[in-house]
Amino acid sequence: MQLVTNTQVTPVAFQWPAGFYSDGIHIGLRKSKKDFGYLFSKVPAAAAGTYTTNQFQAAPTKLTKMMINQNHQLQGLLLNTAVANSCTGRQGWDNALQEQTWLANKLAVDPSLIGVASTGLIGAQLPMDLIKNGLPQLSPTTSDAVTYAVLTTDTHPKKVCVQFELSGHLVTMTGFAKGSGMIHPKMCTMLGFVTTDAQIDGDLLQTMLSDNVDDTFNQITVDGDTSTNDMVVTLANGYADNPSIQPHTPDYTIFNDALHDVLGQLAQQIAADGEGASKLVECNVLQAANMTDGQKVAKAIVGSNLVKAAIFGEDPNWGRIISTIGATDAAVDIDHVDIAMNGMALVADSLALPFDEAAVKHSLQAPKVIIDVNLHHGSAHGQAWGCDLTYNYVKINASYHT
Amino acid sequence: MQLVTNTQVTPVAFQWPAGFYSDGIHIGLRKSKKDFGYLFSKVPAAAAGTYTTNQFQAAPTKLTKMMINQNHQLQGLLLNTAVANSCTGRQGWDNALQEQTWLANKLAVDPSLIGVASTGLIGAQLPMDLIKNGLPQLSPTTSDAVTYAVLTTDTHPKKVCVQFELSGHLVTMTGFAKGSGMIHPKMCTMLGFVTTDAQIDGDLLQTMLSDNVDDTFNQITVDGDTSTNDMVVTLANGYADNPSIQPHTPDYTIFNDALHDVLGQLAQQIAADGEGASKLVECNVLQAANMTDGQKVAKAIVGSNLVKAAIFGEDPNWGRIISTIGATDAAVDIDHVDIAMNGMALVADSLALPFDEAAVKHSLQAPKVIIDVNLHHGSAHGQAWGCDLTYNYVKINASYHT
């Protein structure tokens, strides 16, 4: 596992890779905000996806997974927010199929190349009349409107755009995601989309996506709840004209680093914009017995309500951190755990260190808080991201009415 | 597993069983509230305990477990709040031993018959001077003062007192507990003490305690965090003079029901007084494939932040409940799940039912909310208790300073 850090890829202003178009509009699913959109490639793109492990997988998630798994190709996606089309039974499934057919006709492509993605309230049926009326209003733009059309309680869209070279060909990779509450991914989280004009085989893209989701999207948590609609889809349409990426080549490494960087940045943007969040919390676990332990401990710490509330209160309450570590089944040498917050050592060998509380408290006012834990038990790392637990989290979720 | 319901035991006004004495006083560990106490039997009592599975088990928990496991006998316990004596290294262990010796001398009994229990802040050493000065001030009373001396953020003590007959002998069983935050027991929770004048062998008592803790204390959660100091200790001194309880007898059943009832009531009192809680939440899972699944699903639901916040908002948000069920690995027939709140059906066969939202919302204003889930997948039950997630939870934990 690689810690998420900057790679040699170059961040650039938002733009779509060559051959990708999209749109986002308001059709009345939400009061006034954008709630409906699409994203497509001019040609069929190599496609890969990861999907929620929630047993109540929503109809759109099930359908898109089915399409991608046929032969790892996809050309277009229809997106909406406000209604998740989850726990909607046979009618929900038929509605997802209807959406697929409608977009296939609009793009004049085979329905098997179309996926759908919905997010929002569980248990309600899609207002198909609004969607039917909305479809003709979608036009192929190069704007970022679609990144707004999937938001729920998010305060802003999550976007990343990078460029890099593969065998002398300039490649663009653009990702966007939504997600604010009900975030505790298993295998993947929320809605995430990565588009690139790189040329790569679909099966290889699937392997790379699955590997990179494990230590990015799967390592964020906002509230410990796993949604029924989670999915991350990656499309590569080959417009960059690079020789198709092969394993064990420099191009593979560059592309993999870029994908990991884009997914990692989107995951952190989601955690930072968690419901009610005022701070992004990053936990780095060092010298774990193995990666599983490191990841488990890091995620447990950023997921602890008590740790999250203490960080909201700018309180260096390391007792809650060490208690959270001990509550896991990770291999721990209970007499040799070190803890630091924002680079200031609080605990060495599991015992309190004298520290400048005022200085630590002050540093906890920053929008990003970093917790470093050293388990002195091996050489593996773990890393996870979350946010603080605030009054607004409670407010948002006590009043997000059915 | 038996659902916690009333048994044939008789609830009575608070009193200690014959031969038990205790006291609770203020010695300066807290600003002004009682913070120090003891509990003892005039004669050595059969003793049983269950303890936290947190890897950072606190010194007092470790010492008391050691004493009880020698031969399941104990006569006295020294208790304090404010300082947990957890993550305190060698000095913390020596301090626990010192406390044990001091109380043994005061009661003129062998130190091996003395246990200690601490709760409060992790990482700080016990102020031994205050404790040394406090000991002589403890006197053998029959008051309930000790039930106050173990409180932290609790708003009130948790107490249960019942009486029942064993072979014609009147038996009293009195339990008390503390716990408000950092409550997500594994094997046992917080500090809980049950005293009885029944006559019973220590090993048998241990078996009965362990069994009954599984579906009582182990099924409550306030915030998903597991403390380092959890323990439940039961003492039986035989003063009731009943023929010692034997397995497979009517007396065994009556005593076991009483123990289950007392532990269950204490557990529910802890959940109802969870940090910031305004409501007790009970989840009953019916027709699960097996008891493990039933217990897992019930505990997941009462533990979900989104469900807890919705209940605080008096919002019958069943989507969060079904999503929580699906996020577990329990055997679920995804098309046949029923959900009801306070007896009103919201979901049948995993689909929304029309329901009187105003009526459900009104019922959610009650101090106890009951969520019933039917998995239609077997014949096992599950039951768990928690509380709502409120602004006060965040306030308490953002300002409970180190």
Coordinates of C-alpha atoms in Angstrom, one line a residue, chain A:
Chain A
M1 CA 0.0 0.0 0.0
Q2 CA 1.2 3.5 -0.8
L3 CA 0.5 6.5 1.4
V4 CA -1.5 9.1 -0.5
T5 CA 1.1 11.7 -1.5
N6 CA 1.7 14.0 -4.4
T7 CA 2.9 12.1 -7.5
Q8 CA 4.7 13.4 -10.6
V9 CA 1.3 14.1 -12.2
T10 CA 0.5 17.8 -12.8
P11 CA -2.7 19.3 -11.3
V12 CA -4.5 21.5 -13.9
A13 CA -7.6 23.6 -14.0
F14 CA -10.8 21.6 -14.4
Q15 CA -11.4 20.2 -17.9
W16 CA -12.8 17.0 -19.4
P17 CA -10.4 14.6 -21.1
A18 CA -10.7 14.6 -24.9
G19 CA -14.0 13.0 -26.1
F20 CA -15.9 13.4 -22.9
Y21 CA -19.1 15.6 -22.6
S22 CA -21.6 16.1 -19.8
D23 CA -24.3 18.3 -18.5
G24 CA -26.2 19.0 -15.3
I25 CA -29.5 20.7 -14.9
H26 CA -32.5 21.2 -12.6
I27 CA -35.6 19.2 -13.4
G28 CA -37.5 19.5 -10.1
L29 CA -36.2 16.6 -8.0
R30 CA -34.8 19.2 -5.6
K31 CA -36.3 22.5 -4.8
S32 CA -34.0 24.7 -6.9
K33 CA -30.5 23.1 -7.2
K34 CA -29.2 21.0 -10.1
D35 CA -30.5 17.4 -9.7
F36 CA -30.1 15.6 -13.0
G37 CA -27.3 15.1 -15.5
Y38 CA -25.3 12.9 -17.8
L39 CA -21.8 12.0 -18.7
F40 CA -20.7 10.3 -21.9
S41 CA -17.8 9.6 -24.2
K42 CA -18.0 10.0 -28.0
V43 CA -16.8 6.4 -28.4
P44 CA -17.3 3.4 -26.1
A45 CA -14.8 3.6 -23.3
A46 CA -13.0 0.9 -21.3
A47 CA -14.9 0.9 -18.0
A48 CA -14.3 -0.3 -14.5
G49 CA -16.3 0.0 -11.3
T50 CA -16.5 -0.9 -7.6
Y51 CA -19.8 -1.1 -5.8
T52 CA -21.3 -1.0 -2.3
T53 CA -21.3 -4.2 -0.3
N54 CA -24.5 -3.2 1.4
Q55 CA -26.9 -6.2 1.0
F56 CA -29.6 -3.8 -0.1
Q57 CA -27.8 -2.7 -3.3
A58 CA -29.9 -0.1 -5.1
A59 CA -31.3 -0.8 -8.6
P60 CA -29.1 1.7 -10.5
T61 CA -26.0 0.3 -8.7
K62 CA -27.0 -3.2 -9.6
L63 CA -27.7 -2.3 -13.3
T64 CA -24.5 -0.3 -13.8
K65 CA -22.4 -3.1 -12.3
M66 CA -24.1 -5.6 -14.6
M67 CA -23.4 -3.5 -17.7
I68 CA -19.7 -2.9 -16.8
N69 CA -19.1 -6.5 -15.9
Q70 CA -20.3 -7.7 -19.3
N71 CA -17.1 -6.7 -21.1
H72 CA -15.8 -3.7 -19.2
Q73 CA -17.1 -1.2 -21.7
L74 CA -19.4 1.8 -21.1
Q75 CA -20.2 5.0 -23.1
G76 CA -22.7 7.0 -21.0
L77 CA -24.1 7.5 -17.5
L78 CA -27.4 9.1 -16.5
L79 CA -27.2 10.6 -13.0
N80 CA -29.7 12.1 -10.5
T81 CA -29.8 13.1 -6.9
A82 CA -32.7 13.5 -4.4
V83 CA -34.1 10.0 -5.0
A84 CA -31.8 7.0 -4.5
N85 CA -34.1 4.4 -6.2
S86 CA -33.1 2.0 -3.4
C87 CA -35.5 -0.4 -1.7
T88 CA -37.9 0.3 -4.5
G89 CA -38.6 -3.3 -5.6
R90 CA -39.6 -4.4 -9.1
Q91 CA -40.8 -0.9 -10.1
G92 CA -37.5 0.6 -9.1
W93 CA -35.6 -1.9 -11.3
D94 CA -37.9 -1.3 -14.2
N95 CA -37.4 2.5 -13.8
A96 CA -33.6 2.0 -13.9
L97 CA -34.0 0.0 -17.1
Q98 CA -36.3 2.7 -18.6
E99 CA -33.7 5.4 -17.8
Q100 CA -31.0 3.3 -19.5
T101 CA -33.2 2.9 -22.6
W102 CA -34.0 6.6 -22.8
L103 CA -30.3 7.7 -22.6
A104 CA -29.3 4.9 -25.1
N105 CA -31.9 6.3 -27.6
K106 CA -30.7 9.9 -27.0
L107 CA -27.1 8.9 -27.6
A108 CA -28.0 6.4 -30.3
V109 CA -25.9 3.7 -28.7
D110 CA -26.7 0.2 -27.5
P111 CA -28.4 0.2 -24.0
S112 CA -25.7 -2.2 -22.8
L113 CA -23.2 0.7 -23.0
I114 CA -25.3 2.9 -20.6
G115 CA -25.1 3.0 -16.8
V116 CA -27.3 4.9 -14.3
A117 CA -26.5 6.3 -10.9
S118 CA -28.9 7.7 -8.3
T119 CA -28.4 9.1 -4.8
G120 CA -30.7 10.6 -2.3
L121 CA -33.6 9.3 -0.2
I122 CA -34.1 5.5 0.2
G123 CA -37.4 3.9 -0.4
A124 CA -39.0 6.5 -2.8
Q125 CA -39.7 5.8 -6.5
L126 CA -38.1 8.0 -9.2
P127 CA -40.5 10.5 -10.7
M128 CA -40.2 9.2 -14.2
D129 CA -42.2 12.0 -15.8
L130 CA -39.7 14.6 -14.6
I131 CA -36.8 12.5 -15.9
K132 CA -38.5 11.9 -19.2
N133 CA -39.1 15.6 -19.6
G134 CA -35.6 16.4 -18.4
L135 CA -33.7 14.2 -20.9
P136 CA -34.2 16.4 -24.0
Q137 CA -32.8 19.4 -22.0
L138 CA -29.4 17.7 -21.6
S139 CA -26.9 18.9 -24.1
P140 CA -23.2 17.9 -24.6
T141 CA -21.2 20.6 -22.8
T142 CA -17.7 20.7 -21.4
S143 CA -18.8 22.5 -18.3
D144 CA -18.6 21.1 -14.7
A145 CA -22.4 21.3 -14.3
V146 CA -22.7 17.6 -13.9
T147 CA -20.5 17.7 -10.7
Y148 CA -23.3 19.7 -9.1
A149 CA -26.1 17.5 -10.3
V150 CA -25.2 14.6 -8.0
L151 CA -24.8 16.6 -4.7
T152 CA -27.1 15.9 -1.7
T153 CA -25.9 17.5 1.6
D154 CA -22.5 18.2 0.1
T155 CA -21.6 21.8 0.5
H156 CA -19.6 21.8 -2.8
P157 CA -18.6 19.4 -5.6
K158 CA -15.5 17.3 -5.3
K159 CA -13.3 17.5 -8.4
V160 CA -9.8 16.7 -9.4
C161 CA -8.1 17.2 -12.8
V162 CA -4.5 16.1 -13.6
Q163 CA -2.4 15.6 -16.6
F164 CA 0.6 13.4 -17.3
E165 CA 2.5 11.9 -20.3
L166 CA 2.3 8.3 -21.4
S167 CA 4.9 7.4 -24.1
G168 CA 5.0 11.1 -25.2
H169 CA 1.2 11.4 -25.3
L170 CA -0.5 14.0 -23.1
V171 CA -3.2 12.3 -20.9
T172 CA -5.9 14.0 -18.9
M173 CA -7.6 12.4 -15.9
T174 CA -10.6 14.1 -14.4
G175 CA -12.6 12.8 -11.4
F176 CA -15.6 14.0 -9.5
A177 CA -17.5 12.6 -6.6
K178 CA -20.3 13.3 -4.2
G179 CA -20.8 12.1 -0.6
S180 CA -21.3 13.8 2.7
G181 CA -23.3 11.5 4.9
M182 CA -23.9 7.7 5.2
I183 CA -20.2 7.3 4.4
H184 CA -18.3 4.3 5.6
P185 CA -17.4 2.6 2.4
K186 CA -16.9 -1.1 2.1
M187 CA -15.2 -1.8 -1.3
C188 CA -16.1 1.7 -2.5
T189 CA -18.0 4.7 -1.5
M190 CA -20.7 7.0 -2.6
L191 CA -20.7 8.2 -6.2
G192 CA -17.3 8.7 -7.7
F193 CA -16.4 9.0 -11.4
V194 CA -13.0 9.2 -13.0
T195 CA -12.7 9.9 -16.8
T196 CA -9.5 9.7 -18.8
D197 CA -8.5 9.8 -22.5
A198 CA -5.8 7.2 -21.8
Q199 CA -5.9 4.0 -23.8
I200 CA -6.1 1.0 -21.5
D201 CA -7.7 -2.4 -21.5
G202 CA -10.9 -2.6 -19.4
D203 CA -9.8 -5.7 -17.4
L204 CA -6.6 -4.0 -16.5
L205 CA -8.4 -0.8 -15.6
Q206 CA -10.7 -2.8 -13.3
T207 CA -7.7 -4.4 -11.5
M208 CA -6.1 -1.0 -11.0
L209 CA -9.3 0.7 -9.8
S210 CA -10.1 -2.1 -7.3
D211 CA -6.5 -2.0 -5.9
N212 CA -6.5 1.8 -5.6
V213 CA -9.9 2.1 -4.1
D214 CA -8.8 -0.1 -1.2
D215 CA -6.5 2.5 0.3
T216 CA -8.3 5.6 -0.8
F217 CA -12.2 5.6 -0.9
N218 CA -12.3 2.6 1.4
Q219 CA -10.3 4.4 4.1
I220 CA -12.6 7.3 4.7
T221 CA -15.5 7.4 7.1
V222 CA -17.9 10.2 8.1
D223 CA -20.5 8.4 10.2
G224 CA -19.9 4.6 10.0
D225 CA -22.9 4.0 7.9
T226 CA -22.6 2.3 4.5
S227 CA -24.9 3.4 1.8
T228 CA -26.9 1.2 -0.6
N229 CA -25.9 3.2 -3.7
D230 CA -22.1 3.5 -3.5
M231 CA -20.1 3.2 -6.6
V232 CA -17.0 4.4 -8.3
V233 CA -16.8 4.2 -12.1
T234 CA -13.8 4.8 -14.2
L235 CA -14.0 5.4 -18.0
A236 CA -11.0 5.5 -20.4
N237 CA -11.8 6.3 -24.0
G238 CA -8.3 6.2 -25.6
Y239 CA -8.4 9.6 -27.2
A240 CA -4.9 10.4 -26.0
D241 CA -3.8 7.8 -28.5
N242 CA -1.1 6.4 -26.2
P243 CA 0.0 2.8 -26.9
S244 CA -2.4 0.8 -24.7
I245 CA -1.0 0.6 -21.2
Q246 CA 0.7 -2.7 -20.3
P247 CA 1.6 -4.1 -16.8
H248 CA 5.2 -3.8 -15.6
T249 CA 5.9 -0.7 -17.8
P250 CA 6.7 2.9 -16.9
D251 CA 3.4 4.0 -18.4
Y252 CA 1.6 1.6 -16.0
T253 CA 3.3 3.1 -13.0
I254 CA 2.6 6.7 -14.1
F255 CA -1.0 5.9 -14.8
N256 CA -1.5 3.9 -11.6
D257 CA 0.1 6.8 -9.6
A258 CA -2.2 9.3 -11.3
L259 CA -5.3 7.1 -10.6
H260 CA -4.3 6.6 -7.0
D261 CA -3.7 10.4 -6.6
V262 CA -7.1 11.3 -8.1
L263 CA -9.0 8.8 -6.0
G264 CA -7.1 9.8 -2.9
Q265 CA -7.8 13.5 -3.4
L266 CA -11.5 12.8 -4.1
A267 CA -11.7 10.6 -1.0
Q268 CA -10.1 13.4 1.2
Q269 CA -12.4 16.0 -0.3
I270 CA -15.4 13.8 0.6
A271 CA -14.1 13.4 4.2
A272 CA -13.4 17.1 4.5
D273 CA -16.9 17.9 3.4
G274 CA -18.5 15.3 5.7
E275 CA -21.9 16.3 7.1
G276 CA -21.4 19.2 9.5
A277 CA -17.6 18.8 9.4
S278 CA -15.4 21.7 10.3
K279 CA -12.1 19.8 10.0
L280 CA -10.5 17.1 7.9
V281 CA -8.9 14.5 10.1
E282 CA -6.0 12.3 8.7
C283 CA -4.6 9.4 10.7
N284 CA -1.3 7.8 9.8
V285 CA -0.4 4.6 11.5
L286 CA 3.2 3.5 11.3
Q287 CA 5.0 0.3 12.1
A288 CA 1.9 -1.9 12.1
A289 CA 2.3 -5.7 12.1
N290 CA 0.7 -5.7 8.6
M291 CA -1.3 -3.4 6.3
T292 CA -4.6 -4.8 7.5
D293 CA -3.9 -3.8 11.1
G294 CA -2.5 -0.4 10.0
Q295 CA -5.6 0.4 7.9
K296 CA -8.0 -1.0 10.6
V297 CA -6.4 1.1 13.4
A298 CA -6.3 4.3 11.3
K299 CA -9.9 3.9 10.2
A300 CA -11.0 3.1 13.8
I301 CA -9.4 6.3 15.1
V302 CA -10.9 8.6 12.5
G303 CA -14.2 6.8 13.0
S304 CA -14.5 7.2 16.8
N305 CA -17.3 9.5 17.9
L306 CA -15.3 10.5 21.0
V307 CA -12.1 11.3 19.0
K308 CA -14.2 13.2 16.4
A309 CA -16.0 15.2 19.1
A310 CA -12.7 16.0 20.9
I311 CA -11.2 17.3 17.7
F312 CA -14.3 19.5 17.2
G313 CA -13.6 20.8 20.7
E314 CA -9.9 21.2 19.9
D315 CA -9.0 19.0 22.8
P316 CA -5.9 16.8 22.5
N317 CA -7.7 13.9 24.2
W318 CA -5.2 11.1 23.5
G319 CA -6.8 8.8 26.0
R320 CA -9.7 8.4 23.5
I321 CA -7.2 7.6 20.7
I322 CA -5.3 4.9 22.6
S323 CA -8.6 3.5 23.9
T324 CA -9.8 3.2 20.3
I325 CA -6.5 1.5 19.3
G326 CA -7.0 -1.0 22.1
A327 CA -10.6 -1.7 21.1
T328 CA -9.4 -3.1 17.8
D329 CA -8.0 -6.6 17.4
A330 CA -4.9 -5.2 15.7
A331 CA -1.6 -6.6 17.0
V332 CA -0.5 -4.0 19.6
D333 CA 2.4 -3.9 22.0
I334 CA 0.4 -2.2 24.8
D335 CA 3.6 -0.7 26.4
H336 CA 5.0 0.8 23.2
V337 CA 2.5 3.0 21.5
D338 CA 3.4 6.5 20.4
I339 CA 0.8 9.2 19.6
A340 CA 1.3 12.7 18.1
M341 CA -1.2 15.3 17.0
N342 CA -0.2 17.8 14.3
G343 CA 3.4 16.7 14.8
M344 CA 3.5 17.3 18.5
A345 CA 4.2 14.2 20.6
L346 CA 1.6 13.4 23.2
V347 CA 2.3 9.8 24.1
A348 CA 5.5 7.7 24.1
D349 CA 5.6 4.0 25.1
S350 CA 1.9 4.3 26.0
L351 CA 2.5 6.9 28.7
A352 CA 1.6 10.6 28.8
L353 CA 4.3 13.0 27.8
P354 CA 4.4 16.6 29.1
F355 CA 3.3 18.8 26.2
D356 CA 2.4 22.4 25.5
E357 CA -1.4 22.0 25.7
A358 CA -2.0 25.6 24.5
A359 CA 0.2 25.0 21.4
V360 CA -1.6 21.7 20.5
K361 CA -5.0 23.2 21.1
H362 CA -4.0 26.1 18.8
S363 CA -2.9 23.7 16.1
L364 CA -6.2 21.9 16.3
Q365 CA -7.9 25.0 15.0
A366 CA -6.4 24.2 11.6
P367 CA -8.8 22.9 8.9
K368 CA -6.7 19.7 8.8
V369 CA -5.7 17.7 11.8
I370 CA -3.1 14.9 11.6
I371 CA -2.9 12.1 14.1
D372 CA 0.2 10.0 13.9
V373 CA 0.3 6.6 15.7
N374 CA 3.4 4.4 15.9
L375 CA 2.6 0.8 16.9
H376 CA 6.3 -0.3 17.0
H377 CA 5.1 -3.7 16.0
G378 CA 6.2 -4.2 12.4
S379 CA 6.9 -2.2 9.2
A380 CA 3.4 -1.8 7.6
H381 CA 1.5 1.5 7.3
G382 CA -2.1 2.5 7.5
Q383 CA -3.8 5.8 6.6
A384 CA -7.4 7.0 6.9
W385 CA -9.4 10.2 6.7
G386 CA -12.5 11.4 8.5
C387 CA -13.9 14.6 10.0
D388 CA -14.9 16.0 13.3
L389 CA -18.3 15.4 14.9
T390 CA -20.1 18.7 15.2
Y391 CA -23.5 20.2 16.2
N392 CA -24.2 20.6 12.6
Y393 CA -23.8 16.9 11.9
V394 CA -26.6 16.3 14.4
K395 CA -28.7 19.2 13.1
I396 CA -28.4 18.0 9.5
N397 CA -29.3 14.4 10.3
A398 CA -32.0 15.2 12.8
S399 CA -33.8 17.4 10.2
Y400 CA -33.1 15.5 6.9
H401 CA -36.7 14.4 6.8
T402 CA -38.1 11.3 5.2

